């Protein structure tokens, strides 16, 4: 199905939802750094995406044609994710 990446402010999250990116192909997992949110879309072939925390009309694709990308993490220079076989993949931010 199609999914949305959104953010909110605690403790009253229901009153403060802000959509960051819409129309994503089954978003699975996300990671956040100071300025950007990163996520995987698991529809096969899957993608790894990013968008500024402020939101974006068109997210940036970091990797496409990925076999069921699942878990994601980020450090100072790279984005890491696991593929369907459990292999760790990465790309520069």
Coordinates of C-alpha atoms in Angstrom, one line a residue, residues 15-70:
X15 CA -2.8 18.0 17.2
X16 CA 0.5 18.6 15.5
X17 CA 1.0 16.2 12.6
X18 CA 3.0 17.5 9.7
X19 CA 3.3 15.5 6.5
X20 CA 6.9 15.3 5.2
X21 CA 6.4 13.0 2.2
X22 CA 3.3 11.3 0.7
X23 CA 2.8 8.5 -1.8
X24 CA 5.5 6.2 -0.5
X25 CA 5.6 2.5 -1.4
X26 CA 5.1 0.7 1.9
X27 CA 7.5 2.6 4.1
X28 CA 9.1 0.2 6.5
X29 CA 11.7 1.8 8.8
X30 CA 13.1 5.3 9.3
X31 CA 16.1 7.0 10.8
X32 CA 16.6 10.7 11.6
X33 CA 19.7 13.0 11.9
X34 CA 19.8 16.7 12.7
X35 CA 18.3 17.9 9.4
X36 CA 17.0 14.9 7.5
X37 CA 14.6 11.9 7.8
X38 CA 15.6 8.7 5.9
X39 CA 13.4 5.7 5.2
X40 CA 13.1 2.4 3.3
X41 CA 10.2 1.5 1.0
X42 CA 9.9 -2.2 0.9
X43 CA 7.9 -2.8 -2.3
X44 CA 10.1 -5.0 -4.4
X45 CA 12.2 -3.6 -5.8
X46 CA 12.5 -1.3 -2.8
X47 CA 14.1 2.1 -2.4
X48 CA 16.0 4.2 0.2
X49 CA 14.7 7.7 0.4
X50 CA 15.4 11.0 2.2
X51 CA 13.7 14.3 2.9
X52 CA 14.5 17.4 5.0
X53 CA 12.8 17.3 8.4
X54 CA 11.0 20.5 7.3
X55 CA 9.3 18.5 4.5
X56 CA 9.6 18.1 0.8
X57 CA 7.4 17.9 -2.3
X58 CA 9.7 15.3 -3.9
X59 CA 11.9 13.1 -1.7
X60 CA 15.4 12.2 -2.9
X61 CA 16.1 8.6 -3.8
X62 CA 19.4 7.4 -2.4
X63 CA 19.1 3.9 -3.7
X64 CA 16.7 2.1 -5.9
X65 CA 16.1 -1.5 -7.1
X66 CA 16.9 -2.8 -3.6
X67 CA 15.7 -6.3 -2.6
X68 CA 13.2 -5.6 0.2
X69 CA 15.2 -3.0 2.2
X70 CA 14.2 -3.1 5.8

